[in-house]
RNA sequence: GGCGGCAUGGCCAAGUGGUAAGGCAGAGGAUUGCAAAUCCUUUACCCCCAGUUCGAAUCUGGGUGCCGCCUCCA
């Protein structure tokens, strides 16, 4: 069984075969850096991070390129509002992008070109299109002529005659008069007075949105790449236009596979800046949602389907992650970190039937991701793998000595190693628990809390449960939760 | 008007021909002075109608509801 992906271009799920054996080139449409990223961005980049990790896990050498759009009307608007510059707004939001995505354990792209640093390639591409008769200039603007591309609309499955011009209600004033066809789009926009601009053969101005991606793909990865990624809202017009430009220039297919992720919805509506119903990644993390909870929340749904963002669903993901994280923590502590890198071959001494069981977990997990990134099914494997780990830990904590034989220990370690490896393919890594301690006699910790716990233990010993419960309530009011364990041990965590 | 997608238990969500993964919540149990935490067990015939088939959540046709895109968008 090999990887199959749903290709927007063919509207089918088809076997993925890279252009060059063993190598995969990927271009992912990045963000326009005018504001913080929201949950919709998080979903997109988490999902594509899993695609990338899975390809790597399968042994491919992946080259992953993602751009920053740092020239844009919204950035200019934001800069004007702040009284700062386009550069200042871009730099700040790029830094914030890295902070947020790093927190979510999203691997950084191998290369991250920016529009402002790719102007030579952009101008060259526009000139080439112009020379080939696919572009025309008008009053300082340059437009792409969609009619020269007989297959225009092939990605989004559109027939231009059937489209309602301006159905989105966002036609730019004045531009219509300059265009030969309503669906022609700007490759270069002449600068209005006072706007930042860059020189060009067509006069000072800045590149259109679509052309920058075409130029950066070509510059970084060549005429034809294996996979092009983006949100479903980019299919039309952005990706359609990218195809038109790139293919008109090169004469070769731009990308073999086009993958698009579904939107994040809020109350049944798409999360977006313009609707104002967005939640930033930052706000979510600051509210106490852990990065891995967010990752689990996203990966529980299939990447092409809409994902409804609700407090309930997020809370469910948090509970689910708590359990999975506990198992990952147990696994991480149980195995030798030095040996953890090679888990493909189980340690010696594992009974064949256990080895077979683990192999089948690995098989199921891989098959799930191979099946158009079925992360939901892959997660199910993780949860099944995790359960015996937690069970065993529970029994050991309760002092069930009969379970602590060496063979069993070895099996659990092998299981734990596999769990860590597979979770890692989904980018899920153990998160440290809230700070706390174990209040056994003579153990160091927060002296204040330890004293209160000692007092409670004393009260319990004297069967003065009223006092014991009062102490427990007082600590709880301070955000400290007590967990009694057998043997008179009381753990505590800050919640 | 055009193109595309979705409808599975209280909630989220896999499953695309052979009698429904997983998570959350709930219930019961173990444990506890009582709790909490933890562990164990447990809960569905798949929007409606018609059809194909030995057999359909899964295929076909029709219907209903919801969502995305049609030059800001991940």
PDB file of N, CA and C in Angstrom, chain A residues 347-430:
ATOM      1  N   UNK A 347      13.731  -4.188  20.354  1.00  0.00           N
ATOM      2  CA  UNK A 347      14.839  -4.746  21.124  1.00  0.00           C
ATOM      3  C   UNK A 347      14.728  -6.262  21.227  1.00  0.00           C
ATOM      4  N   UNK A 348      15.868  -6.884  21.411  1.00  0.00           N
ATOM      5  CA  UNK A 348      15.883  -8.331  21.510  1.00  0.00           C
ATOM      6  C   UNK A 348      15.091  -8.793  22.725  1.00  0.00           C
ATOM      7  N   UNK A 349      14.516  -9.965  22.630  1.00  0.00           N
ATOM      8  CA  UNK A 349      13.816 -10.522  23.779  1.00  0.00           C
ATOM      9  C   UNK A 349      12.322 -10.304  23.735  1.00  0.00           C
ATOM     10  N   UNK A 350      11.849  -9.635  22.711  1.00  0.00           N
ATOM     11  CA  UNK A 350      10.406  -9.429  22.582  1.00  0.00           C
ATOM     12  C   UNK A 350       9.807 -10.705  21.980  1.00  0.00           C
ATOM     13  N   UNK A 351       8.798 -11.254  22.615  1.00  0.00           N
ATOM     14  CA  UNK A 351       8.160 -12.453  22.063  1.00  0.00           C
ATOM     15  C   UNK A 351       7.602 -12.173  20.674  1.00  0.00           C
ATOM     16  N   UNK A 352       7.631 -13.175  19.809  1.00  0.00           N
ATOM     17  CA  UNK A 352       7.164 -12.989  18.422  1.00  0.00           C
ATOM     18  C   UNK A 352       5.744 -12.454  18.348  1.00  0.00           C
ATOM     19  N   UNK A 353       4.880 -12.903  19.260  1.00  0.00           N
ATOM     20  CA  UNK A 353       3.488 -12.464  19.146  1.00  0.00           C
ATOM     21  C   UNK A 353       3.373 -10.973  19.466  1.00  0.00           C
ATOM     22  N   UNK A 354       4.200 -10.489  20.394  1.00  0.00           N
ATOM     23  CA  UNK A 354       4.176  -9.060  20.698  1.00  0.00           C
ATOM     24  C   UNK A 354       4.764  -8.273  19.539  1.00  0.00           C
ATOM     25  N   UNK A 355       5.837  -8.809  19.008  1.00  0.00           N
ATOM     26  CA  UNK A 355       6.467  -8.181  17.856  1.00  0.00           C
ATOM     27  C   UNK A 355       5.466  -8.066  16.714  1.00  0.00           C
ATOM     28  N   UNK A 356       4.711  -9.127  16.510  1.00  0.00           N
ATOM     29  CA  UNK A 356       3.704  -9.125  15.466  1.00  0.00           C
ATOM     30  C   UNK A 356       2.614  -8.107  15.729  1.00  0.00           C
ATOM     31  N   UNK A 357       2.230  -7.994  16.970  1.00  0.00           N
ATOM     32  CA  UNK A 357       1.177  -7.044  17.334  1.00  0.00           C
ATOM     33  C   UNK A 357       1.648  -5.617  17.064  1.00  0.00           C
ATOM     34  N   UNK A 358       2.876  -5.338  17.468  1.00  0.00           N
ATOM     35  CA  UNK A 358       3.406  -3.991  17.257  1.00  0.00           C
ATOM     36  C   UNK A 358       3.552  -3.697  15.766  1.00  0.00           C
ATOM     37  N   UNK A 359       3.978  -4.716  15.025  1.00  0.00           N
ATOM     38  CA  UNK A 359       4.114  -4.527  13.582  1.00  0.00           C
ATOM     39  C   UNK A 359       2.763  -4.195  12.958  1.00  0.00           C
ATOM     40  N   UNK A 360       1.720  -4.806  13.487  1.00  0.00           N
ATOM     41  CA  UNK A 360       0.400  -4.540  12.902  1.00  0.00           C
ATOM     42  C   UNK A 360      -0.096  -3.137  13.267  1.00  0.00           C
ATOM     43  N   UNK A 361       0.276  -2.668  14.443  1.00  0.00           N
ATOM     44  CA  UNK A 361      -0.056  -1.276  14.789  1.00  0.00           C
ATOM     45  C   UNK A 361       0.636  -0.315  13.834  1.00  0.00           C
ATOM     46  N   UNK A 362       1.904  -0.590  13.600  1.00  0.00           N
ATOM     47  CA  UNK A 362       2.682   0.257  12.698  1.00  0.00           C
ATOM     48  C   UNK A 362       2.072   0.238  11.296  1.00  0.00           C
ATOM     49  N   UNK A 363       1.683  -0.944  10.881  1.00  0.00           N
ATOM     50  CA  UNK A 363       1.077  -1.131   9.568  1.00  0.00           C
ATOM     51  C   UNK A 363      -0.234  -0.348   9.442  1.00  0.00           C
ATOM     52  N   UNK A 364      -1.071  -0.481  10.466  1.00  0.00           N
ATOM     53  CA  UNK A 364      -2.369   0.209  10.437  1.00  0.00           C
ATOM     54  C   UNK A 364      -2.188   1.724  10.421  1.00  0.00           C
ATOM     55  N   UNK A 365      -1.242   2.168  11.226  1.00  0.00           N
ATOM     56  CA  UNK A 365      -0.985   3.608  11.307  1.00  0.00           C
ATOM     57  C   UNK A 365      -0.516   4.147   9.945  1.00  0.00           C
ATOM     58  N   UNK A 366       0.447   3.443   9.369  1.00  0.00           N
ATOM     59  CA  UNK A 366       0.977   3.875   8.076  1.00  0.00           C
ATOM     60  C   UNK A 366      -0.083   3.833   6.989  1.00  0.00           C
ATOM     61  N   UNK A 367      -0.892   2.790   7.018  1.00  0.00           N
ATOM     62  CA  UNK A 367      -1.940   2.646   6.012  1.00  0.00           C
ATOM     63  C   UNK A 367      -2.954   3.784   6.136  1.00  0.00           C
ATOM     64  N   UNK A 368      -3.220   4.190   7.371  1.00  0.00           N
ATOM     65  CA  UNK A 368      -4.178   5.280   7.584  1.00  0.00           C
ATOM     66  C   UNK A 368      -3.652   6.566   6.954  1.00  0.00           C
ATOM     67  N   UNK A 369      -2.399   6.887   7.217  1.00  0.00           N
ATOM     68  CA  UNK A 369      -1.853   8.124   6.648  1.00  0.00           C
ATOM     69  C   UNK A 369      -1.684   8.001   5.128  1.00  0.00           C
ATOM     70  N   UNK A 370      -1.370   6.807   4.672  1.00  0.00           N
ATOM     71  CA  UNK A 370      -1.249   6.601   3.229  1.00  0.00           C
ATOM     72  C   UNK A 370      -2.580   6.843   2.531  1.00  0.00           C
ATOM     73  N   UNK A 371      -3.653   6.602   3.244  1.00  0.00           N
ATOM     74  CA  UNK A 371      -4.982   6.765   2.665  1.00  0.00           C
ATOM     75  C   UNK A 371      -5.417   8.226   2.758  1.00  0.00           C
ATOM     76  N   UNK A 372      -4.785   9.049   1.957  1.00  0.00           N
ATOM     77  CA  UNK A 372      -5.134  10.466   1.886  1.00  0.00           C
ATOM     78  C   UNK A 372      -5.100  11.144   3.252  1.00  0.00           C
ATOM     79  N   UNK A 373      -4.056  10.820   4.022  1.00  0.00           N
ATOM     80  CA  UNK A 373      -3.842  11.449   5.336  1.00  0.00           C
ATOM     81  C   UNK A 373      -5.035  11.299   6.267  1.00  0.00           C
ATOM     82  N   UNK A 374      -5.397  10.063   6.510  1.00  0.00           N
ATOM     83  CA  UNK A 374      -6.507   9.816   7.433  1.00  0.00           C
ATOM     84  C   UNK A 374      -5.983   9.896   8.873  1.00  0.00           C
ATOM     85  N   UNK A 375      -5.812  11.115   9.327  1.00  0.00           N
ATOM     86  CA  UNK A 375      -5.214  11.319  10.656  1.00  0.00           C
ATOM     87  C   UNK A 375      -6.143  10.849  11.767  1.00  0.00           C
ATOM     88  N   UNK A 376      -7.419  10.894  11.508  1.00  0.00           N
ATOM     89  CA  UNK A 376      -8.387  10.437  12.503  1.00  0.00           C
ATOM     90  C   UNK A 376      -8.178   8.947  12.793  1.00  0.00           C
ATOM     91  N   UNK A 377      -8.039   8.173  11.740  1.00  0.00           N
ATOM     92  CA  UNK A 377      -7.802   6.741  11.905  1.00  0.00           C
ATOM     93  C   UNK A 377      -6.414   6.487  12.501  1.00  0.00           C
ATOM     94  N   UNK A 378      -5.454   7.308  12.131  1.00  0.00           N
ATOM     95  CA  UNK A 378      -4.101   7.162  12.674  1.00  0.00           C
ATOM     96  C   UNK A 378      -4.104   7.431  14.171  1.00  0.00           C
ATOM     97  N   UNK A 379      -4.884   8.411  14.590  1.00  0.00           N
ATOM     98  CA  UNK A 379      -4.978   8.727  16.013  1.00  0.00           C
ATOM     99  C   UNK A 379      -5.606   7.569  16.780  1.00  0.00           C
ATOM    100  N   UNK A 380      -6.559   6.906  16.166  1.00  0.00           N
ATOM    101  CA  UNK A 380      -7.200   5.766  16.831  1.00  0.00           C
ATOM    102  C   UNK A 380      -6.145   4.716  17.175  1.00  0.00           C
ATOM    103  N   UNK A 381      -5.199   4.500  16.261  1.00  0.00           N
ATOM    104  CA  UNK A 381      -4.117   3.551  16.517  1.00  0.00           C
ATOM    105  C   UNK A 381      -3.292   4.003  17.718  1.00  0.00           C
ATOM    106  N   UNK A 382      -3.019   5.279  17.775  1.00  0.00           N
ATOM    107  CA  UNK A 382      -2.255   5.826  18.896  1.00  0.00           C
ATOM    108  C   UNK A 382      -2.963   5.587  20.223  1.00  0.00           C
ATOM    109  N   UNK A 383      -4.255   5.835  20.241  1.00  0.00           N
ATOM    110  CA  UNK A 383      -5.003   5.650  21.489  1.00  0.00           C
ATOM    111  C   UNK A 383      -5.020   4.187  21.904  1.00  0.00           C
ATOM    112  N   UNK A 384      -5.131   3.303  20.926  1.00  0.00           N
ATOM    113  CA  UNK A 384      -5.133   1.878  21.256  1.00  0.00           C
ATOM    114  C   UNK A 384      -3.769   1.438  21.778  1.00  0.00           C
ATOM    115  N   UNK A 385      -2.744   2.026  21.220  1.00  0.00           N
ATOM    116  CA  UNK A 385      -1.379   1.719  21.647  1.00  0.00           C
ATOM    117  C   UNK A 385      -1.132   2.252  23.063  1.00  0.00           C
ATOM    118  N   UNK A 386      -1.762   3.353  23.363  1.00  0.00           N
ATOM    119  CA  UNK A 386      -1.500   4.042  24.636  1.00  0.00           C
ATOM    120  C   UNK A 386      -2.184   3.366  25.825  1.00  0.00           C
ATOM    121  N   UNK A 387      -3.332   2.756  25.582  1.00  0.00           N
ATOM    122  CA  UNK A 387      -4.134   2.270  26.710  1.00  0.00           C
ATOM    123  C   UNK A 387      -3.388   1.295  27.626  1.00  0.00           C
ATOM    124  N   UNK A 388      -2.770   0.243  27.093  1.00  0.00           N
ATOM    125  CA  UNK A 388      -2.069  -0.687  27.982  1.00  0.00           C
ATOM    126  C   UNK A 388      -0.934  -0.027  28.760  1.00  0.00           C
ATOM    127  N   UNK A 389      -0.356   0.982  28.190  1.00  0.00           N
ATOM    128  CA  UNK A 389       0.721   1.707  28.874  1.00  0.00           C
ATOM    129  C   UNK A 389       0.192   2.373  30.140  1.00  0.00           C
ATOM    130  N   UNK A 390      -0.937   3.007  29.994  1.00  0.00           N
ATOM    131  CA  UNK A 390      -1.537   3.698  31.142  1.00  0.00           C
ATOM    132  C   UNK A 390      -2.019   2.692  32.175  1.00  0.00           C
ATOM    133  N   UNK A 391      -2.573   1.605  31.681  1.00  0.00           N
ATOM    134  CA  UNK A 391      -3.051   0.547  32.554  1.00  0.00           C
ATOM    135  C   UNK A 391      -1.937   0.015  33.439  1.00  0.00           C
ATOM    136  N   UNK A 392      -0.843  -0.283  32.774  1.00  0.00           N
ATOM    137  CA  UNK A 392       0.300  -0.843  33.480  1.00  0.00           C
ATOM    138  C   UNK A 392       0.840   0.139  34.511  1.00  0.00           C
ATOM    139  N   UNK A 393       0.931   1.388  34.130  1.00  0.00           N
ATOM    140  CA  UNK A 393       1.429   2.404  35.057  1.00  0.00           C
ATOM    141  C   UNK A 393       0.518   2.487  36.276  1.00  0.00           C
ATOM    142  N   UNK A 394      -0.768   2.392  36.019  1.00  0.00           N
ATOM    143  CA  UNK A 394      -1.729   2.454  37.110  1.00  0.00           C
ATOM    144  C   UNK A 394      -1.535   1.285  38.067  1.00  0.00           C
ATOM    145  N   UNK A 395      -1.339   0.105  37.497  1.00  0.00           N
ATOM    146  CA  UNK A 395      -1.157  -1.083  38.354  1.00  0.00           C
ATOM    147  C   UNK A 395       0.125  -0.982  39.163  1.00  0.00           C
ATOM    148  N   UNK A 396       1.163  -0.486  38.503  1.00  0.00           N
ATOM    149  CA  UNK A 396       2.437  -0.376  39.223  1.00  0.00           C
ATOM    150  C   UNK A 396       2.343   0.641  40.346  1.00  0.00           C
ATOM    151  N   UNK A 397       1.648   1.722  40.063  1.00  0.00           N
ATOM    152  CA  UNK A 397       1.515   2.759  41.074  1.00  0.00           C
ATOM    153  C   UNK A 397       0.761   2.220  42.288  1.00  0.00           C
ATOM    154  N   UNK A 398      -0.141   1.300  41.999  1.00  0.00           N
ATOM    155  CA  UNK A 398      -0.921   0.731  43.090  1.00  0.00           C
ATOM    156  C   UNK A 398      -0.171  -0.409  43.756  1.00  0.00           C
ATOM    157  N   UNK A 399       1.046  -0.635  43.313  1.00  0.00           N
ATOM    158  CA  UNK A 399       1.878  -1.608  43.987  1.00  0.00           C
ATOM    159  C   UNK A 399       1.531  -3.046  43.665  1.00  0.00           C
ATOM    160  N   UNK A 400       0.978  -3.246  42.490  1.00  0.00           N
ATOM    161  CA  UNK A 400       0.645  -4.603  42.076  1.00  0.00           C
ATOM    162  C   UNK A 400       1.919  -5.286  41.584  1.00  0.00           C
ATOM    163  N   UNK A 401       2.645  -5.890  42.524  1.00  0.00           N
ATOM    164  CA  UNK A 401       3.984  -6.408  42.237  1.00  0.00           C
ATOM    165  C   UNK A 401       3.961  -7.531  41.211  1.00  0.00           C
ATOM    166  N   UNK A 402       2.854  -8.230  41.152  1.00  0.00           N
ATOM    167  CA  UNK A 402       2.782  -9.385  40.250  1.00  0.00           C
ATOM    168  C   UNK A 402       2.970  -9.001  38.786  1.00  0.00           C
ATOM    169  N   UNK A 403       2.721  -7.725  38.474  1.00  0.00           N
ATOM    170  CA  UNK A 403       2.801  -7.322  37.080  1.00  0.00           C
ATOM    171  C   UNK A 403       4.209  -6.878  36.672  1.00  0.00           C
ATOM    172  N   UNK A 404       5.089  -6.792  37.638  1.00  0.00           N
ATOM    173  CA  UNK A 404       6.374  -6.147  37.366  1.00  0.00           C
ATOM    174  C   UNK A 404       7.472  -7.112  36.944  1.00  0.00           C
ATOM    175  N   UNK A 405       7.153  -8.060  36.108  1.00  0.00           N
ATOM    176  CA  UNK A 405       8.228  -8.939  35.672  1.00  0.00           C
ATOM    177  C   UNK A 405       8.964  -8.349  34.471  1.00  0.00           C
ATOM    178  N   UNK A 406      10.145  -8.859  34.257  1.00  0.00           N
ATOM    179  CA  UNK A 406      11.052  -8.246  33.281  1.00  0.00           C
ATOM    180  C   UNK A 406      10.526  -8.329  31.854  1.00  0.00           C
ATOM    181  N   UNK A 407       9.936  -9.444  31.513  1.00  0.00           N
ATOM    182  CA  UNK A 407       9.449  -9.620  30.145  1.00  0.00           C
ATOM    183  C   UNK A 407       8.367  -8.597  29.832  1.00  0.00           C
ATOM    184  N   UNK A 408       7.489  -8.433  30.805  1.00  0.00           N
ATOM    185  CA  UNK A 408       6.408  -7.487  30.614  1.00  0.00           C
ATOM    186  C   UNK A 408       6.950  -6.066  30.460  1.00  0.00           C
ATOM    187  N   UNK A 409       7.929  -5.784  31.261  1.00  0.00           N
ATOM    188  CA  UNK A 409       8.578  -4.476  31.223  1.00  0.00           C
ATOM    189  C   UNK A 409       9.150  -4.198  29.828  1.00  0.00           C
ATOM    190  N   UNK A 410       9.792  -5.201  29.297  1.00  0.00           N
ATOM    191  CA  UNK A 410      10.411  -5.079  27.972  1.00  0.00           C
ATOM    192  C   UNK A 410       9.347  -4.822  26.901  1.00  0.00           C
ATOM    193  N   UNK A 411       8.246  -5.548  27.007  1.00  0.00           N
ATOM    194  CA  UNK A 411       7.158  -5.380  26.040  1.00  0.00           C
ATOM    195  C   UNK A 411       6.606  -3.969  26.083  1.00  0.00           C
ATOM    196  N   UNK A 412       6.446  -3.473  27.295  1.00  0.00           N
ATOM    197  CA  UNK A 412       5.887  -2.140  27.427  1.00  0.00           C
ATOM    198  C   UNK A 412       6.844  -1.090  26.882  1.00  0.00           C
ATOM    199  N   UNK A 413       8.117  -1.355  27.060  1.00  0.00           N
ATOM    200  CA  UNK A 413       9.091  -0.399  26.537  1.00  0.00           C
ATOM    201  C   UNK A 413       9.053  -0.380  25.015  1.00  0.00           C
ATOM    202  N   UNK A 414       8.914  -1.531  24.420  1.00  0.00           N
ATOM    203  CA  UNK A 414       8.824  -1.600  22.956  1.00  0.00           C
ATOM    204  C   UNK A 414       7.571  -0.884  22.484  1.00  0.00           C
ATOM    205  N   UNK A 415       6.493  -1.098  23.197  1.00  0.00           N
ATOM    206  CA  UNK A 415       5.229  -0.453  22.867  1.00  0.00           C
ATOM    207  C   UNK A 415       5.342   1.064  23.011  1.00  0.00           C
ATOM    208  N   UNK A 416       5.983   1.472  24.086  1.00  0.00           N
ATOM    209  CA  UNK A 416       6.169   2.902  24.326  1.00  0.00           C
ATOM    210  C   UNK A 416       7.011   3.552  23.242  1.00  0.00           C
ATOM    211  N   UNK A 417       8.049   2.850  22.835  1.00  0.00           N
ATOM    212  CA  UNK A 417       8.922   3.392  21.789  1.00  0.00           C
ATOM    213  C   UNK A 417       8.147   3.578  20.499  1.00  0.00           C
ATOM    214  N   UNK A 418       7.312   2.594  20.196  1.00  0.00           N
ATOM    215  CA  UNK A 418       6.512   2.693  18.972  1.00  0.00           C
ATOM    216  C   UNK A 418       5.521   3.847  19.069  1.00  0.00           C
ATOM    217  N   UNK A 419       4.909   3.973  20.232  1.00  0.00           N
ATOM    218  CA  UNK A 419       3.945   5.064  20.426  1.00  0.00           C
ATOM    219  C   UNK A 419       4.615   6.416  20.194  1.00  0.00           C
ATOM    220  N   UNK A 420       5.796   6.579  20.755  1.00  0.00           N
ATOM    221  CA  UNK A 420       6.509   7.849  20.592  1.00  0.00           C
ATOM    222  C   UNK A 420       6.847   8.107  19.128  1.00  0.00           C
ATOM    223  N   UNK A 421       7.259   7.052  18.458  1.00  0.00           N
ATOM    224  CA  UNK A 421       7.629   7.210  17.050  1.00  0.00           C
ATOM    225  C   UNK A 421       6.420   7.619  16.203  1.00  0.00           C
ATOM    226  N   UNK A 422       5.320   6.902  16.376  1.00  0.00           N
ATOM    227  CA  UNK A 422       4.138   7.180  15.553  1.00  0.00           C
ATOM    228  C   UNK A 422       3.518   8.529  15.901  1.00  0.00           C
ATOM    229  N   UNK A 423       3.486   8.848  17.189  1.00  0.00           N
ATOM    230  CA  UNK A 423       2.949  10.151  17.587  1.00  0.00           C
ATOM    231  C   UNK A 423       3.794  11.253  16.956  1.00  0.00           C
ATOM    232  N   UNK A 424       5.095  10.994  16.874  1.00  0.00           N
ATOM    233  CA  UNK A 424       6.003  11.969  16.285  1.00  0.00           C
ATOM    234  C   UNK A 424       5.703  12.233  14.821  1.00  0.00           C
ATOM    235  N   UNK A 425       5.196  11.228  14.118  1.00  0.00           N
ATOM    236  CA  UNK A 425       4.838  11.422  12.716  1.00  0.00           C
ATOM    237  C   UNK A 425       3.684  12.424  12.607  1.00  0.00           C
ATOM    238  N   UNK A 426       2.849  12.443  13.632  1.00  0.00           N
ATOM    239  CA  UNK A 426       1.760  13.427  13.664  1.00  0.00           C
ATOM    240  C   UNK A 426       2.220  14.727  14.329  1.00  0.00           C
ATOM    241  N   UNK A 427       3.493  14.762  14.696  1.00  0.00           N
ATOM    242  CA  UNK A 427       4.018  15.970  15.339  1.00  0.00           C
ATOM    243  C   UNK A 427       3.580  16.106  16.787  1.00  0.00           C
ATOM    244  N   UNK A 428       3.083  15.024  17.350  1.00  0.00           N
ATOM    245  CA  UNK A 428       2.640  15.063  18.748  1.00  0.00           C
ATOM    246  C   UNK A 428       3.796  14.628  19.642  1.00  0.00           C
ATOM    247  N   UNK A 429       4.180  15.502  20.537  1.00  0.00           N
ATOM    248  CA  UNK A 429       5.284  15.197  21.446  1.00  0.00           C
ATOM    249  C   UNK A 429       4.821  15.408  22.890  1.00  0.00           C
ATOM    250  N   UNK A 430       5.413  14.668  23.838  1.00  0.00           N
ATOM    251  CA  UNK A 430       4.976  14.798  25.232  1.00  0.00           C
ATOM    252  C   UNK A 430       5.107  16.235  25.716  1.00  0.00           C
TER     253      UNK A 430
END
